[in-house]
């Protein structure tokens, strides 16, 4: 029961995150390297996060949504590493950037567990 609640919470967070990419695209700009167009990155993240969020809500697609979540977190990993290497990371603190990086590895694990256990 607790596991299902966690999956539903993750699904809702993914859907809200997807909406955030459209509602406040400038929030994500500090994480992106200069060569990556902001509009492209936000629209791509919106589509991926929305698909994963909805997929987590549907039992028949949950396994693949979990794998997609893990893959998306792997794709986002270099952005967090690059942020950590900046003089002023997003949020203004190296400590916060380290915490986000550690959390990123945890999120990869969560997606993998959903894929393996669904």
PDB file of C-alpha atoms in Angstrom:
ATOM      1  CA  UNK A   1       0.000   0.000   0.000  1.00  0.00           C
ATOM      2  CA  UNK A   2       2.776   2.446   0.955  1.00  0.00           C
ATOM      3  CA  UNK A   3       4.645   1.543  -2.245  1.00  0.00           C
ATOM      4  CA  UNK A   4       1.582   2.395  -4.362  1.00  0.00           C
ATOM      5  CA  UNK A   5       1.151   5.707  -2.553  1.00  0.00           C
ATOM      6  CA  UNK A   6       4.805   6.503  -3.299  1.00  0.00           C
ATOM      7  CA  UNK A   7       4.300   5.698  -6.976  1.00  0.00           C
ATOM      8  CA  UNK A   8       1.207   7.916  -7.127  1.00  0.00           C
ATOM      9  CA  UNK A   9       3.062  10.754  -5.393  1.00  0.00           C
ATOM     10  CA  UNK A  10       5.929  10.378  -7.887  1.00  0.00           C
ATOM     11  CA  UNK A  11       3.428  10.384 -10.766  1.00  0.00           C
ATOM     12  CA  UNK A  12       1.822  13.587  -9.508  1.00  0.00           C
ATOM     13  CA  UNK A  13       5.241  15.208  -9.011  1.00  0.00           C
ATOM     14  CA  UNK A  14       6.207  14.275 -12.578  1.00  0.00           C
ATOM     15  CA  UNK A  15       2.988  15.746 -13.975  1.00  0.00           C
ATOM     16  CA  UNK A  16       3.448  18.928 -11.928  1.00  0.00           C
ATOM     17  CA  UNK A  17       7.083  19.101 -13.047  1.00  0.00           C
ATOM     18  CA  UNK A  18       5.952  18.767 -16.654  1.00  0.00           C
ATOM     19  CA  UNK A  19       3.547  21.663 -16.198  1.00  0.00           C
ATOM     20  CA  UNK A  20       6.338  23.646 -14.543  1.00  0.00           C
ATOM     21  CA  UNK A  21       8.461  23.355 -17.683  1.00  0.00           C
ATOM     22  CA  UNK A  22       5.760  25.202 -19.617  1.00  0.00           C
ATOM     23  CA  UNK A  23       4.620  27.589 -16.879  1.00  0.00           C
ATOM     24  CA  UNK A  24       8.078  28.782 -15.750  1.00  0.00           C
ATOM     25  CA  UNK A  25      10.642  27.742 -18.359  1.00  0.00           C
ATOM     26  CA  UNK A  26      13.147  30.338 -17.138  1.00  0.00           C
ATOM     27  CA  UNK A  27      13.415  28.481 -13.809  1.00  0.00           C
ATOM     28  CA  UNK A  28      15.256  25.638 -15.574  1.00  0.00           C
ATOM     29  CA  UNK A  29      17.561  27.888 -17.622  1.00  0.00           C
ATOM     30  CA  UNK A  30      20.438  27.893 -15.086  1.00  0.00           C
ATOM     31  CA  UNK A  31      20.738  24.100 -15.384  1.00  0.00           C
ATOM     32  CA  UNK A  32      21.057  24.084 -19.160  1.00  0.00           C
ATOM     33  CA  UNK A  33      24.322  24.402 -21.067  1.00  0.00           C
ATOM     34  CA  UNK A  34      24.435  27.351 -23.486  1.00  0.00           C
ATOM     35  CA  UNK A  35      24.269  25.152 -26.588  1.00  0.00           C
ATOM     36  CA  UNK A  36      20.888  23.657 -25.600  1.00  0.00           C
ATOM     37  CA  UNK A  37      17.938  25.862 -26.634  1.00  0.00           C
ATOM     38  CA  UNK A  38      15.695  26.595 -23.640  1.00  0.00           C
ATOM     39  CA  UNK A  39      12.412  26.140 -25.544  1.00  0.00           C
ATOM     40  CA  UNK A  40      13.497  22.772 -26.975  1.00  0.00           C
ATOM     41  CA  UNK A  41      14.698  21.527 -23.590  1.00  0.00           C
ATOM     42  CA  UNK A  42      11.529  22.578 -21.794  1.00  0.00           C
ATOM     43  CA  UNK A  43       9.152  21.153 -24.389  1.00  0.00           C
ATOM     44  CA  UNK A  44      11.120  17.888 -24.472  1.00  0.00           C
ATOM     45  CA  UNK A  45      11.127  17.643 -20.673  1.00  0.00           C
ATOM     46  CA  UNK A  46       7.397  18.483 -20.586  1.00  0.00           C
ATOM     47  CA  UNK A  47       6.569  15.639 -22.988  1.00  0.00           C
ATOM     48  CA  UNK A  48       8.816  13.113 -21.226  1.00  0.00           C
ATOM     49  CA  UNK A  49       7.708  14.013 -17.703  1.00  0.00           C
ATOM     50  CA  UNK A  50       4.017  14.064 -18.622  1.00  0.00           C
ATOM     51  CA  UNK A  51       4.258  10.684 -20.361  1.00  0.00           C
ATOM     52  CA  UNK A  52       6.111   9.158 -17.408  1.00  0.00           C
ATOM     53  CA  UNK A  53       3.730  10.671 -14.861  1.00  0.00           C
ATOM     54  CA  UNK A  54       0.658   9.372 -16.665  1.00  0.00           C
ATOM     55  CA  UNK A  55       2.380   6.032 -17.296  1.00  0.00           C
ATOM     56  CA  UNK A  56       3.048   5.598 -13.575  1.00  0.00           C
ATOM     57  CA  UNK A  57      -0.661   6.031 -12.855  1.00  0.00           C
ATOM     58  CA  UNK A  58      -1.675   3.187 -15.176  1.00  0.00           C
ATOM     59  CA  UNK A  59      -0.808  -0.271 -13.797  1.00  0.00           C
ATOM     60  CA  UNK A  60      -0.273  -1.803 -17.251  1.00  0.00           C
ATOM     61  CA  UNK A  61       2.302   0.854 -18.202  1.00  0.00           C
ATOM     62  CA  UNK A  62       3.866   1.391 -14.772  1.00  0.00           C
ATOM     63  CA  UNK A  63       6.844  -0.924 -15.391  1.00  0.00           C
ATOM     64  CA  UNK A  64       7.920   0.925 -18.535  1.00  0.00           C
ATOM     65  CA  UNK A  65       7.190   4.314 -17.009  1.00  0.00           C
ATOM     66  CA  UNK A  66       9.546   3.349 -14.157  1.00  0.00           C
ATOM     67  CA  UNK A  67      12.255   2.495 -16.674  1.00  0.00           C
ATOM     68  CA  UNK A  68      11.542   5.739 -18.524  1.00  0.00           C
ATOM     69  CA  UNK A  69      11.835   7.647 -15.251  1.00  0.00           C
ATOM     70  CA  UNK A  70      15.214   6.051 -14.520  1.00  0.00           C
ATOM     71  CA  UNK A  71      16.386   6.857 -18.056  1.00  0.00           C
ATOM     72  CA  UNK A  72      15.215  10.463 -17.790  1.00  0.00           C
ATOM     73  CA  UNK A  73      17.061  10.851 -14.498  1.00  0.00           C
ATOM     74  CA  UNK A  74      20.211   9.513 -16.214  1.00  0.00           C
ATOM     75  CA  UNK A  75      19.715  12.079 -19.002  1.00  0.00           C
ATOM     76  CA  UNK A  76      19.374  14.850 -16.386  1.00  0.00           C
ATOM     77  CA  UNK A  77      22.475  13.650 -14.480  1.00  0.00           C
ATOM     78  CA  UNK A  78      25.058  15.531 -16.615  1.00  0.00           C
ATOM     79  CA  UNK A  79      23.077  18.747 -16.132  1.00  0.00           C
ATOM     80  CA  UNK A  80      23.420  18.387 -12.367  1.00  0.00           C
ATOM     81  CA  UNK A  81      27.124  17.586 -12.662  1.00  0.00           C
ATOM     82  CA  UNK A  82      27.701  20.640 -14.861  1.00  0.00           C
ATOM     83  CA  UNK A  83      25.717  22.747 -12.387  1.00  0.00           C
ATOM     84  CA  UNK A  84      27.934  21.559  -9.538  1.00  0.00           C
ATOM     85  CA  UNK A  85      31.026  22.627 -11.501  1.00  0.00           C
ATOM     86  CA  UNK A  86      29.771  26.203 -11.976  1.00  0.00           C
ATOM     87  CA  UNK A  87      31.069  29.040  -9.804  1.00  0.00           C
ATOM     88  CA  UNK A  88      27.474  29.766  -8.816  1.00  0.00           C
ATOM     89  CA  UNK A  89      25.240  26.715  -9.130  1.00  0.00           C
ATOM     90  CA  UNK A  90      21.466  26.921  -9.397  1.00  0.00           C
ATOM     91  CA  UNK A  91      20.276  27.985  -5.962  1.00  0.00           C
ATOM     92  CA  UNK A  92      23.613  29.711  -5.327  1.00  0.00           C
ATOM     93  CA  UNK A  93      25.167  27.020  -3.161  1.00  0.00           C
ATOM     94  CA  UNK A  94      27.645  24.241  -3.886  1.00  0.00           C
ATOM     95  CA  UNK A  95      26.134  22.291  -0.974  1.00  0.00           C
ATOM     96  CA  UNK A  96      22.682  22.451  -2.579  1.00  0.00           C
ATOM     97  CA  UNK A  97      24.166  21.290  -5.894  1.00  0.00           C
ATOM     98  CA  UNK A  98      25.795  18.314  -4.159  1.00  0.00           C
ATOM     99  CA  UNK A  99      22.496  17.416  -2.478  1.00  0.00           C
ATOM    100  CA  UNK A 100      20.675  17.599  -5.837  1.00  0.00           C
ATOM    101  CA  UNK A 101      23.322  15.344  -7.386  1.00  0.00           C
ATOM    102  CA  UNK A 102      22.999  12.747  -4.616  1.00  0.00           C
ATOM    103  CA  UNK A 103      19.208  12.883  -4.913  1.00  0.00           C
ATOM    104  CA  UNK A 104      19.573  12.313  -8.660  1.00  0.00           C
ATOM    105  CA  UNK A 105      21.280   8.970  -8.032  1.00  0.00           C
ATOM    106  CA  UNK A 106      18.491   8.070  -5.603  1.00  0.00           C
ATOM    107  CA  UNK A 107      15.882   8.902  -8.223  1.00  0.00           C
ATOM    108  CA  UNK A 108      17.628   6.700 -10.789  1.00  0.00           C
ATOM    109  CA  UNK A 109      17.426   3.868  -8.262  1.00  0.00           C
ATOM    110  CA  UNK A 110      13.725   4.540  -7.598  1.00  0.00           C
ATOM    111  CA  UNK A 111      12.921   4.296 -11.311  1.00  0.00           C
ATOM    112  CA  UNK A 112      14.923   1.098 -11.644  1.00  0.00           C
ATOM    113  CA  UNK A 113      13.087  -0.418  -8.639  1.00  0.00           C
ATOM    114  CA  UNK A 114       9.697   0.452 -10.118  1.00  0.00           C
ATOM    115  CA  UNK A 115      10.759  -1.212 -13.371  1.00  0.00           C
ATOM    116  CA  UNK A 116      12.067  -4.339 -11.621  1.00  0.00           C
ATOM    117  CA  UNK A 117       9.154  -4.724  -9.186  1.00  0.00           C
ATOM    118  CA  UNK A 118       6.196  -3.899 -11.463  1.00  0.00           C
TER     119      UNK A 118
END
